[in-house]
Amino acid sequence: KTVLGIDEAGRGPVIGPLVICGFLIEESRMNLIKDAKDSKLLSPKKREELEKKLKTIAKDFAIIKISAEEIDKLRTEKNLNKIEIENMQKIINLFNPDIVIIDSPENNVNKFEKKIRKGLRKEDIKIICENYADRKYPVVSAASILAKVERDREIEKIKKEYNIEFGSGYPSDERTIKFLKDWIKENKDFPNFVRKSWVTVKGIKRKKTQKSIGDFIKSIEK
């Protein structure tokens, strides 16, 4: 039997891609990945070490990267959960596993499972959808590690290409917010690696626009 673990990295950031990974392994080899843990609990160095090891153990794996620009375009017609579901279905249909275990982004895991099943070609797949599945199932932890390492690489590529530093790219990171505020002071719009449809980004741009109008009114009054 084959088991497929699915998880993502980069769901919440305002910068960079969303990365979804499917990690396929034979059930008889599951003991080889028992050391895999949720990527958020590991140091970057440990994640990279495990990534190399996991790739040699896997029967196969798939990584889908959705850029910030693509996310913005897709979100004009569907929400982030729908985007994730469609890509998870692609991975499942690619491998046709016997069992698939998914780290569900939705609280109602039964409803989420039904949504996933609707787009599958193979009907008799056993599907397990759970919140925080990456903490409980090593096969999902493995997918989490591969996704996180890949996203980190993409973030480093952006930093090198533009010769900039913006921290992690998450709204909770002060360096990220400072970068966004500084960028919009000097430019009319954000670059394509920023998710312009995010509330945080829209808010920063709106403040700049309001300030510009305020400055214009002051200049007239003078």
Short mmCIF file of N, CA, C and O in Angstrom, two decimals, residues 58-195:
data_model
loop_
_atom_site.label_atom_id
_atom_site.label_comp_id
_atom_site.label_asym_id
_atom_site.label_seq_id
_atom_site.Cartn_x
_atom_site.Cartn_y
_atom_site.Cartn_z
N ALA A 58 11.48 8.54 0.01
CA ALA A 58 10.18 8.63 -0.65
C ALA A 58 10.09 7.73 -1.88
O ALA A 58 11.06 7.57 -2.62
N LYS A 59 8.91 7.19 -2.10
CA LYS A 59 8.64 6.50 -3.37
C LYS A 59 8.56 7.55 -4.47
O LYS A 59 9.02 7.36 -5.57
N ASP A 60 7.97 8.71 -4.12
CA ASP A 60 7.91 9.87 -5.02
C ASP A 60 7.44 11.08 -4.21
O ASP A 60 6.98 10.93 -3.07
N PHE A 61 7.55 12.24 -4.77
CA PHE A 61 7.02 13.45 -4.14
C PHE A 61 6.70 14.48 -5.21
O PHE A 61 7.24 14.43 -6.32
N ALA A 62 5.81 15.38 -4.88
CA ALA A 62 5.43 16.46 -5.82
C ALA A 62 5.39 17.77 -5.06
O ALA A 62 4.91 17.83 -3.92
N ILE A 63 5.90 18.81 -5.70
CA ILE A 63 5.88 20.14 -5.09
C ILE A 63 5.24 21.12 -6.08
O ILE A 63 5.67 21.22 -7.22
N ILE A 64 4.21 21.80 -5.61
CA ILE A 64 3.53 22.82 -6.43
C ILE A 64 3.79 24.18 -5.81
O ILE A 64 3.53 24.39 -4.62
N LYS A 65 4.32 25.10 -6.63
CA LYS A 65 4.60 26.46 -6.15
C LYS A 65 3.63 27.44 -6.82
O LYS A 65 3.54 27.46 -8.05
N ILE A 66 2.92 28.20 -6.01
CA ILE A 66 1.97 29.19 -6.54
C ILE A 66 2.49 30.57 -6.15
O ILE A 66 2.55 30.92 -4.98
N SER A 67 2.89 31.34 -7.14
CA SER A 67 3.52 32.64 -6.88
C SER A 67 2.53 33.64 -6.29
O SER A 67 1.30 33.46 -6.39
N ALA A 68 3.07 34.69 -5.70
CA ALA A 68 2.22 35.76 -5.13
C ALA A 68 1.32 36.36 -6.20
O ALA A 68 0.13 36.59 -5.96
N GLU A 69 1.88 36.56 -7.39
CA GLU A 69 1.12 37.14 -8.51
C GLU A 69 -0.04 36.22 -8.90
O GLU A 69 -1.16 36.67 -9.15
N GLU A 70 0.24 34.92 -8.94
CA GLU A 70 -0.79 33.94 -9.31
C GLU A 70 -1.87 33.86 -8.24
O GLU A 70 -3.06 33.75 -8.55
N ILE A 71 -1.46 33.93 -6.97
CA ILE A 71 -2.42 33.90 -5.86
C ILE A 71 -3.39 35.08 -5.99
O ILE A 71 -4.60 34.93 -5.87
N ASP A 72 -2.84 36.28 -6.26
CA ASP A 72 -3.67 37.47 -6.41
C ASP A 72 -4.68 37.31 -7.54
O ASP A 72 -5.85 37.67 -7.42
N LYS A 73 -4.23 36.74 -8.65
CA LYS A 73 -5.09 36.53 -9.82
C LYS A 73 -6.20 35.52 -9.49
O LYS A 73 -7.38 35.75 -9.77
N LEU A 74 -5.82 34.41 -8.87
CA LEU A 74 -6.79 33.35 -8.54
C LEU A 74 -7.81 33.82 -7.50
O LEU A 74 -8.97 33.42 -7.53
N ARG A 75 -7.37 34.69 -6.60
CA ARG A 75 -8.27 35.13 -5.52
C ARG A 75 -9.36 36.10 -5.99
O ARG A 75 -10.26 36.44 -5.23
N THR A 76 -9.32 36.48 -7.25
CA THR A 76 -10.42 37.29 -7.80
C THR A 76 -11.64 36.41 -8.06
O THR A 76 -12.75 36.91 -8.22
N GLU A 77 -11.43 35.08 -8.12
CA GLU A 77 -12.55 34.17 -8.41
C GLU A 77 -12.75 33.06 -7.38
O GLU A 77 -13.77 32.38 -7.40
N LYS A 78 -11.77 32.85 -6.49
CA LYS A 78 -11.90 31.80 -5.47
C LYS A 78 -11.06 32.14 -4.25
O LYS A 78 -10.14 32.95 -4.33
N ASN A 79 -11.40 31.52 -3.11
CA ASN A 79 -10.62 31.79 -1.89
C ASN A 79 -9.40 30.88 -1.80
O ASN A 79 -9.23 29.96 -2.60
N LEU A 80 -8.58 31.13 -0.79
CA LEU A 80 -7.32 30.40 -0.64
C LEU A 80 -7.55 28.91 -0.38
O LEU A 80 -6.80 28.06 -0.88
N ASN A 81 -8.59 28.58 0.38
CA ASN A 81 -8.91 27.18 0.64
C ASN A 81 -9.20 26.43 -0.67
O ASN A 81 -8.77 25.29 -0.86
N LYS A 82 -9.96 27.07 -1.54
CA LYS A 82 -10.31 26.46 -2.83
C LYS A 82 -9.06 26.26 -3.68
O LYS A 82 -8.91 25.22 -4.35
N ILE A 83 -8.16 27.22 -3.64
CA ILE A 83 -6.89 27.10 -4.38
C ILE A 83 -6.10 25.90 -3.86
O ILE A 83 -5.57 25.10 -4.64
N GLU A 84 -6.04 25.77 -2.54
CA GLU A 84 -5.33 24.64 -1.93
C GLU A 84 -5.98 23.31 -2.30
O GLU A 84 -5.30 22.35 -2.66
N ILE A 85 -7.30 23.24 -2.19
CA ILE A 85 -8.03 22.01 -2.49
C ILE A 85 -7.75 21.53 -3.91
O ILE A 85 -7.45 20.36 -4.15
N GLU A 86 -7.83 22.45 -4.87
CA GLU A 86 -7.62 22.08 -6.28
C GLU A 86 -6.22 21.53 -6.51
O GLU A 86 -6.03 20.57 -7.28
N ASN A 87 -5.23 22.11 -5.86
CA ASN A 87 -3.85 21.64 -6.03
C ASN A 87 -3.59 20.34 -5.28
O ASN A 87 -2.82 19.49 -5.74
N MET A 88 -4.25 20.17 -4.14
CA MET A 88 -4.16 18.89 -3.42
C MET A 88 -4.77 17.76 -4.25
O MET A 88 -4.24 16.65 -4.32
N GLN A 89 -5.88 18.07 -4.90
CA GLN A 89 -6.53 17.08 -5.78
C GLN A 89 -5.60 16.68 -6.93
O GLN A 89 -5.53 15.50 -7.30
N LYS A 90 -4.90 17.65 -7.48
CA LYS A 90 -3.93 17.37 -8.57
C LYS A 90 -2.88 16.37 -8.10
O LYS A 90 -2.53 15.44 -8.81
N ILE A 91 -2.35 16.60 -6.90
CA ILE A 91 -1.30 15.72 -6.35
C ILE A 91 -1.85 14.32 -6.10
O ILE A 91 -1.21 13.32 -6.44
N ILE A 92 -3.05 14.23 -5.53
CA ILE A 92 -3.65 12.92 -5.25
C ILE A 92 -3.90 12.17 -6.56
O ILE A 92 -3.60 10.97 -6.68
N ASN A 93 -4.45 12.86 -7.56
CA ASN A 93 -4.72 12.22 -8.85
C ASN A 93 -3.44 11.80 -9.57
O ASN A 93 -3.43 10.85 -10.35
N LEU A 94 -2.36 12.51 -9.31
CA LEU A 94 -1.07 12.16 -9.90
C LEU A 94 -0.56 10.83 -9.38
O LEU A 94 -0.06 9.99 -10.14
N PHE A 95 -0.71 10.60 -8.07
CA PHE A 95 -0.14 9.41 -7.45
C PHE A 95 -1.13 8.25 -7.22
O PHE A 95 -0.71 7.11 -7.06
N ASN A 96 -2.44 8.57 -7.17
CA ASN A 96 -3.46 7.55 -6.87
C ASN A 96 -3.07 6.64 -5.69
O ASN A 96 -2.97 5.42 -5.85
N PRO A 97 -2.83 7.19 -4.52
CA PRO A 97 -2.39 6.38 -3.37
C PRO A 97 -3.54 5.55 -2.79
O PRO A 97 -4.72 5.77 -3.13
N ASP A 98 -3.21 4.63 -1.90
CA ASP A 98 -4.25 3.88 -1.18
C ASP A 98 -4.79 4.70 -0.02
O ASP A 98 -5.99 4.64 0.28
N ILE A 99 -3.89 5.44 0.60
CA ILE A 99 -4.27 6.29 1.74
C ILE A 99 -3.68 7.68 1.55
O ILE A 99 -2.53 7.81 1.12
N VAL A 100 -4.45 8.71 1.85
CA VAL A 100 -3.92 10.07 1.83
C VAL A 100 -4.25 10.75 3.16
O VAL A 100 -5.36 10.62 3.67
N ILE A 101 -3.25 11.39 3.73
CA ILE A 101 -3.42 12.11 5.00
C ILE A 101 -3.10 13.58 4.76
O ILE A 101 -2.02 13.91 4.26
N ILE A 102 -4.05 14.44 5.09
CA ILE A 102 -3.92 15.87 4.77
C ILE A 102 -4.01 16.72 6.02
O ILE A 102 -4.86 16.50 6.88
N ASP A 103 -3.12 17.71 6.10
CA ASP A 103 -3.21 18.73 7.15
C ASP A 103 -4.27 19.72 6.70
O ASP A 103 -4.03 20.54 5.82
N SER A 104 -5.46 19.61 7.28
CA SER A 104 -6.59 20.42 6.81
C SER A 104 -6.48 21.88 7.21
O SER A 104 -6.26 22.19 8.38
N PRO A 105 -6.68 22.80 6.25
CA PRO A 105 -6.69 24.23 6.59
C PRO A 105 -8.05 24.68 7.14
O PRO A 105 -8.19 25.81 7.58
N GLU A 106 -9.04 23.79 7.07
CA GLU A 106 -10.38 24.13 7.55
C GLU A 106 -10.68 23.39 8.86
O GLU A 106 -10.27 22.24 9.03
N ASN A 107 -11.41 24.03 9.77
CA ASN A 107 -11.74 23.42 11.06
C ASN A 107 -12.70 22.25 10.91
O ASN A 107 -12.60 21.25 11.62
N ASN A 108 -13.64 22.37 9.98
CA ASN A 108 -14.60 21.29 9.73
C ASN A 108 -13.94 20.27 8.80
O ASN A 108 -14.02 20.36 7.59
N VAL A 109 -13.26 19.30 9.41
CA VAL A 109 -12.45 18.36 8.62
C VAL A 109 -13.29 17.40 7.79
O VAL A 109 -12.87 16.97 6.71
N ASN A 110 -14.50 17.06 8.26
CA ASN A 110 -15.39 16.17 7.49
C ASN A 110 -15.86 16.84 6.21
O ASN A 110 -15.88 16.23 5.14
N LYS A 111 -16.19 18.12 6.33
CA LYS A 111 -16.61 18.90 5.17
C LYS A 111 -15.44 19.06 4.19
O LYS A 111 -15.61 18.97 2.97
N PHE A 112 -14.26 19.27 4.75
CA PHE A 112 -13.06 19.43 3.92
C PHE A 112 -12.76 18.14 3.15
O PHE A 112 -12.43 18.18 1.97
N GLU A 113 -12.92 17.01 3.83
CA GLU A 113 -12.69 15.72 3.16
C GLU A 113 -13.63 15.53 1.96
O GLU A 113 -13.23 15.08 0.89
N LYS A 114 -14.90 15.92 2.14
CA LYS A 114 -15.88 15.80 1.05
C LYS A 114 -15.49 16.67 -0.14
O LYS A 114 -15.64 16.28 -1.30
N LYS A 115 -14.99 17.87 0.16
CA LYS A 115 -14.54 18.77 -0.92
C LYS A 115 -13.38 18.15 -1.69
O LYS A 115 -13.33 18.23 -2.92
N ILE A 116 -12.43 17.56 -0.98
CA ILE A 116 -11.27 16.90 -1.60
C ILE A 116 -11.74 15.74 -2.48
O ILE A 116 -11.34 15.60 -3.63
N ARG A 117 -12.62 14.91 -1.94
CA ARG A 117 -13.06 13.70 -2.63
C ARG A 117 -13.78 14.00 -3.94
O ARG A 117 -13.72 13.22 -4.89
N LYS A 118 -14.47 15.13 -4.00
CA LYS A 118 -15.24 15.50 -5.20
C LYS A 118 -14.38 15.55 -6.47
O LYS A 118 -14.87 15.28 -7.55
N GLY A 119 -13.12 15.91 -6.32
CA GLY A 119 -12.27 16.08 -7.51
C GLY A 119 -11.33 14.92 -7.78
O GLY A 119 -10.37 15.07 -8.55
N LEU A 120 -11.57 13.77 -7.16
CA LEU A 120 -10.64 12.64 -7.31
C LEU A 120 -11.14 11.64 -8.36
O LEU A 120 -12.32 11.35 -8.45
N ARG A 121 -10.18 11.10 -9.11
CA ARG A 121 -10.52 10.10 -10.13
C ARG A 121 -10.73 8.73 -9.50
O ARG A 121 -11.57 7.96 -9.92
N LYS A 122 -9.92 8.41 -8.49
CA LYS A 122 -10.00 7.12 -7.81
C LYS A 122 -10.96 7.25 -6.62
O LYS A 122 -10.78 8.12 -5.77
N GLU A 123 -11.96 6.38 -6.56
CA GLU A 123 -13.01 6.53 -5.55
C GLU A 123 -12.69 5.85 -4.22
O GLU A 123 -13.19 6.26 -3.18
N ASP A 124 -11.87 4.79 -4.25
CA ASP A 124 -11.68 4.00 -3.02
C ASP A 124 -10.43 4.40 -2.22
O ASP A 124 -9.85 3.59 -1.51
N ILE A 125 -10.02 5.66 -2.34
CA ILE A 125 -8.88 6.14 -1.54
C ILE A 125 -9.36 6.41 -0.11
O ILE A 125 -10.39 7.07 0.09
N LYS A 126 -8.61 5.94 0.86
CA LYS A 126 -8.91 6.27 2.26
C LYS A 126 -8.34 7.66 2.54
O LYS A 126 -7.14 7.90 2.31
N ILE A 127 -9.17 8.57 2.97
CA ILE A 127 -8.73 9.95 3.22
C ILE A 127 -8.84 10.29 4.70
O ILE A 127 -9.89 10.10 5.32
N ILE A 128 -7.74 10.79 5.25
CA ILE A 128 -7.72 11.27 6.64
C ILE A 128 -7.39 12.76 6.59
O ILE A 128 -6.32 13.15 6.12
N CYS A 129 -8.32 13.58 7.05
CA CYS A 129 -8.09 15.03 7.11
C CYS A 129 -8.14 15.45 8.58
O CYS A 129 -9.14 15.21 9.26
N GLU A 130 -7.08 16.06 9.03
CA GLU A 130 -7.04 16.51 10.43
C GLU A 130 -6.33 17.86 10.54
O GLU A 130 -5.45 18.16 9.74
N ASN A 131 -6.74 18.64 11.54
CA ASN A 131 -6.00 19.86 11.88
C ASN A 131 -4.72 19.44 12.59
O ASN A 131 -4.76 18.51 13.40
N TYR A 132 -3.64 20.10 12.30
CA TYR A 132 -2.32 19.79 12.88
C TYR A 132 -1.88 18.35 12.61
O TYR A 132 -1.22 17.72 13.43
N ALA A 133 -2.24 17.84 11.45
CA ALA A 133 -1.83 16.48 11.06
C ALA A 133 -0.31 16.37 10.96
O ALA A 133 0.26 15.29 11.13
N ASP A 134 0.36 17.52 10.71
CA ASP A 134 1.82 17.51 10.59
C ASP A 134 2.51 17.21 11.93
O ASP A 134 3.68 16.89 11.96
N ARG A 135 1.77 17.33 13.02
CA ARG A 135 2.34 17.02 14.34
C ARG A 135 2.11 15.56 14.74
O ARG A 135 2.75 15.05 15.65
N LYS A 136 1.16 14.93 14.08
CA LYS A 136 0.74 13.57 14.46
C LYS A 136 1.23 12.48 13.50
O LYS A 136 1.56 11.37 13.93
N TYR A 137 1.28 12.80 12.20
CA TYR A 137 1.63 11.80 11.19
C TYR A 137 2.97 12.15 10.52
O TYR A 137 3.06 13.19 9.85
N PRO A 138 3.99 11.30 10.69
CA PRO A 138 5.30 11.59 10.07
C PRO A 138 5.25 11.81 8.56
O PRO A 138 6.04 12.59 8.02
N VAL A 139 4.32 11.15 7.87
CA VAL A 139 4.23 11.31 6.41
C VAL A 139 3.78 12.73 6.04
O VAL A 139 4.19 13.29 5.01
N VAL A 140 2.96 13.33 6.91
CA VAL A 140 2.54 14.72 6.70
C VAL A 140 3.67 15.67 7.13
O VAL A 140 3.92 16.70 6.49
N SER A 141 4.37 15.29 8.21
CA SER A 141 5.54 16.07 8.65
C SER A 141 6.58 16.14 7.53
O SER A 141 7.19 17.18 7.30
N ALA A 142 6.76 15.01 6.83
CA ALA A 142 7.72 14.95 5.72
C ALA A 142 7.32 15.92 4.62
O ALA A 142 8.16 16.67 4.09
N ALA A 143 6.03 15.95 4.29
CA ALA A 143 5.52 16.90 3.27
C ALA A 143 5.72 18.34 3.74
O ALA A 143 6.09 19.22 2.96
N SER A 144 5.49 18.56 5.03
CA SER A 144 5.66 19.88 5.64
C SER A 144 7.11 20.36 5.52
O SER A 144 7.37 21.52 5.18
N ILE A 145 8.05 19.46 5.77
CA ILE A 145 9.48 19.80 5.70
C ILE A 145 9.89 20.14 4.27
O ILE A 145 10.53 21.17 4.02
N LEU A 146 9.48 19.32 3.32
CA LEU A 146 9.83 19.57 1.91
C LEU A 146 9.25 20.89 1.41
O LEU A 146 9.90 21.66 0.71
N ALA A 147 8.00 21.16 1.82
CA ALA A 147 7.33 22.41 1.40
C ALA A 147 8.03 23.62 2.00
O ALA A 147 8.27 24.62 1.31
N LYS A 148 8.37 23.54 3.28
CA LYS A 148 9.00 24.67 3.98
C LYS A 148 10.39 24.98 3.42
O LYS A 148 10.74 26.14 3.20
N VAL A 149 11.19 23.93 3.19
CA VAL A 149 12.55 24.14 2.65
C VAL A 149 12.46 24.77 1.26
O VAL A 149 13.23 25.68 0.93
N GLU A 150 11.50 24.31 0.46
CA GLU A 150 11.34 24.86 -0.90
C GLU A 150 10.91 26.32 -0.85
O GLU A 150 11.42 27.15 -1.60
N ARG A 151 9.99 26.65 0.06
CA ARG A 151 9.56 28.05 0.18
C ARG A 151 10.72 28.94 0.64
O ARG A 151 10.92 30.04 0.12
N ASP A 152 11.50 28.45 1.61
CA ASP A 152 12.65 29.22 2.10
C ASP A 152 13.62 29.51 0.96
O ASP A 152 14.20 30.60 0.88
N ARG A 153 13.81 28.54 0.07
CA ARG A 153 14.70 28.74 -1.09
C ARG A 153 14.16 29.84 -2.01
O ARG A 153 14.91 30.66 -2.52
N GLU A 154 12.85 29.81 -2.22
CA GLU A 154 12.22 30.81 -3.09
C GLU A 154 12.36 32.21 -2.48
O GLU A 154 12.60 33.19 -3.20
N ILE A 155 12.23 32.30 -1.17
CA ILE A 155 12.38 33.59 -0.48
C ILE A 155 13.81 34.12 -0.62
O ILE A 155 14.03 35.31 -0.89
N GLU A 156 14.78 33.23 -0.47
CA GLU A 156 16.19 33.62 -0.62
C GLU A 156 16.48 34.09 -2.05
O GLU A 156 17.25 35.02 -2.25
N LYS A 157 15.86 33.45 -3.02
CA LYS A 157 16.03 33.85 -4.44
C LYS A 157 15.55 35.28 -4.65
O LYS A 157 16.20 36.08 -5.33
N ILE A 158 14.38 35.60 -4.07
CA ILE A 158 13.82 36.96 -4.20
C ILE A 158 14.76 37.98 -3.57
O ILE A 158 15.06 39.03 -4.16
N LYS A 159 15.27 37.67 -2.38
CA LYS A 159 16.17 38.58 -1.67
C LYS A 159 17.45 38.85 -2.47
O LYS A 159 17.94 39.97 -2.54
N LYS A 160 17.99 37.79 -3.09
CA LYS A 160 19.22 37.93 -3.87
C LYS A 160 18.97 38.70 -5.16
O LYS A 160 19.74 39.56 -5.56
N GLU A 161 17.86 38.36 -5.84
CA GLU A 161 17.55 39.00 -7.12
C GLU A 161 17.35 40.51 -6.98
O GLU A 161 17.81 41.29 -7.80
N TYR A 162 16.66 40.91 -5.91
CA TYR A 162 16.36 42.33 -5.70
C TYR A 162 17.33 43.01 -4.74
O TYR A 162 17.24 44.21 -4.51
N ASN A 163 18.25 42.21 -4.17
CA ASN A 163 19.22 42.73 -3.21
C ASN A 163 18.53 43.49 -2.07
O ASN A 163 18.82 44.64 -1.78
N ILE A 164 17.56 42.81 -1.46
CA ILE A 164 16.78 43.41 -0.38
C ILE A 164 16.66 42.44 0.78
O ILE A 164 16.90 41.25 0.64
N GLU A 165 16.27 42.97 1.93
CA GLU A 165 16.02 42.14 3.12
C GLU A 165 14.65 42.51 3.66
O GLU A 165 14.36 43.68 3.91
N PHE A 166 13.78 41.53 3.81
CA PHE A 166 12.43 41.81 4.31
C PHE A 166 11.99 40.81 5.38
O PHE A 166 10.81 40.67 5.66
N GLY A 167 12.95 40.12 5.97
CA GLY A 167 12.61 39.16 7.02
C GLY A 167 11.93 37.92 6.47
O GLY A 167 12.26 37.44 5.39
N SER A 168 10.92 37.44 7.20
CA SER A 168 10.26 36.18 6.85
C SER A 168 9.18 36.32 5.79
O SER A 168 8.78 35.35 5.16
N GLY A 169 8.66 37.55 5.64
CA GLY A 169 7.57 37.76 4.68
C GLY A 169 6.19 37.64 5.32
O GLY A 169 5.17 37.79 4.66
N TYR A 170 6.16 37.39 6.65
CA TYR A 170 4.88 37.27 7.37
C TYR A 170 4.45 38.62 7.95
O TYR A 170 5.30 39.43 8.35
N PRO A 171 3.14 38.87 8.02
CA PRO A 171 2.64 40.15 8.56
C PRO A 171 3.06 40.41 10.00
O PRO A 171 3.10 41.56 10.44
N SER A 172 3.36 39.34 10.75
CA SER A 172 3.76 39.50 12.15
C SER A 172 5.22 39.93 12.31
O SER A 172 5.66 40.28 13.39
N ASP A 173 5.97 39.92 11.20
CA ASP A 173 7.39 40.27 11.21
C ASP A 173 7.56 41.77 11.00
O ASP A 173 7.17 42.31 9.96
N GLU A 174 8.13 42.45 11.98
CA GLU A 174 8.32 43.91 11.90
C GLU A 174 9.16 44.32 10.69
O GLU A 174 8.93 45.35 10.07
N ARG A 175 10.16 43.48 10.36
CA ARG A 175 11.03 43.79 9.21
C ARG A 175 10.24 43.75 7.91
O ARG A 175 10.47 44.56 7.00
N THR A 176 9.29 42.82 7.83
CA THR A 176 8.44 42.70 6.63
C THR A 176 7.58 43.95 6.47
O THR A 176 7.49 44.52 5.38
N ILE A 177 6.95 44.37 7.56
CA ILE A 177 6.08 45.55 7.52
C ILE A 177 6.89 46.81 7.19
O ILE A 177 6.46 47.65 6.39
N LYS A 178 8.07 46.92 7.78
CA LYS A 178 8.95 48.07 7.49
C LYS A 178 9.32 48.10 6.01
O LYS A 178 9.29 49.15 5.36
N PHE A 179 9.67 46.92 5.46
CA PHE A 179 10.01 46.83 4.05
C PHE A 179 8.85 47.31 3.17
O PHE A 179 9.04 48.09 2.24
N LEU A 180 7.64 46.85 3.47
CA LEU A 180 6.46 47.22 2.67
C LEU A 180 6.20 48.73 2.74
O LEU A 180 5.93 49.37 1.72
N LYS A 181 6.32 49.29 3.94
CA LYS A 181 6.09 50.73 4.11
C LYS A 181 7.15 51.55 3.38
O LYS A 181 6.84 52.56 2.73
N ASP A 182 8.40 51.12 3.49
CA ASP A 182 9.50 51.83 2.81
C ASP A 182 9.36 51.73 1.30
O ASP A 182 9.62 52.70 0.57
N TRP A 183 8.96 50.56 0.82
CA TRP A 183 8.83 50.35 -0.63
C TRP A 183 7.76 51.27 -1.22
O TRP A 183 7.98 51.91 -2.25
N ILE A 184 6.60 51.31 -0.57
CA ILE A 184 5.47 52.07 -1.13
C ILE A 184 5.70 53.59 -1.03
O ILE A 184 5.10 54.36 -1.75
N LYS A 185 6.60 54.01 -0.13
CA LYS A 185 6.96 55.43 -0.06
C LYS A 185 7.66 55.86 -1.34
O LYS A 185 7.51 56.99 -1.81
N GLU A 186 8.48 54.95 -1.88
CA GLU A 186 9.31 55.26 -3.05
C GLU A 186 8.69 54.85 -4.39
O GLU A 186 9.13 55.28 -5.44
N ASN A 187 7.66 53.97 -4.34
CA ASN A 187 7.10 53.43 -5.57
C ASN A 187 5.57 53.54 -5.60
O ASN A 187 4.93 53.65 -4.57
N LYS A 188 5.02 53.48 -6.81
CA LYS A 188 3.56 53.59 -6.96
C LYS A 188 2.84 52.32 -6.52
O LYS A 188 1.70 52.37 -6.06
N ASP A 189 3.49 51.19 -6.72
CA ASP A 189 2.85 49.91 -6.39
C ASP A 189 3.89 48.93 -5.84
O ASP A 189 5.09 49.17 -5.96
N PHE A 190 3.40 47.83 -5.29
CA PHE A 190 4.28 46.80 -4.77
C PHE A 190 4.79 45.89 -5.89
O PHE A 190 4.13 45.75 -6.92
N PRO A 191 5.95 45.27 -5.69
CA PRO A 191 6.48 44.34 -6.71
C PRO A 191 5.64 43.06 -6.77
O PRO A 191 4.82 42.80 -5.87
N ASN A 192 5.84 42.26 -7.83
CA ASN A 192 5.01 41.07 -8.05
C ASN A 192 5.19 39.97 -7.02
O ASN A 192 4.35 39.08 -6.92
N PHE A 193 6.29 40.01 -6.25
CA PHE A 193 6.47 38.97 -5.23
C PHE A 193 5.69 39.26 -3.95
O PHE A 193 5.70 38.47 -3.01
N VAL A 194 4.99 40.41 -3.91
CA VAL A 194 4.14 40.76 -2.77
C VAL A 194 2.69 40.42 -3.11
O VAL A 194 2.23 40.68 -4.22
N ARG A 195 1.98 39.83 -2.15
CA ARG A 195 0.57 39.48 -2.36
C ARG A 195 -0.30 40.73 -2.16
O ARG A 195 -0.65 41.09 -1.04
#
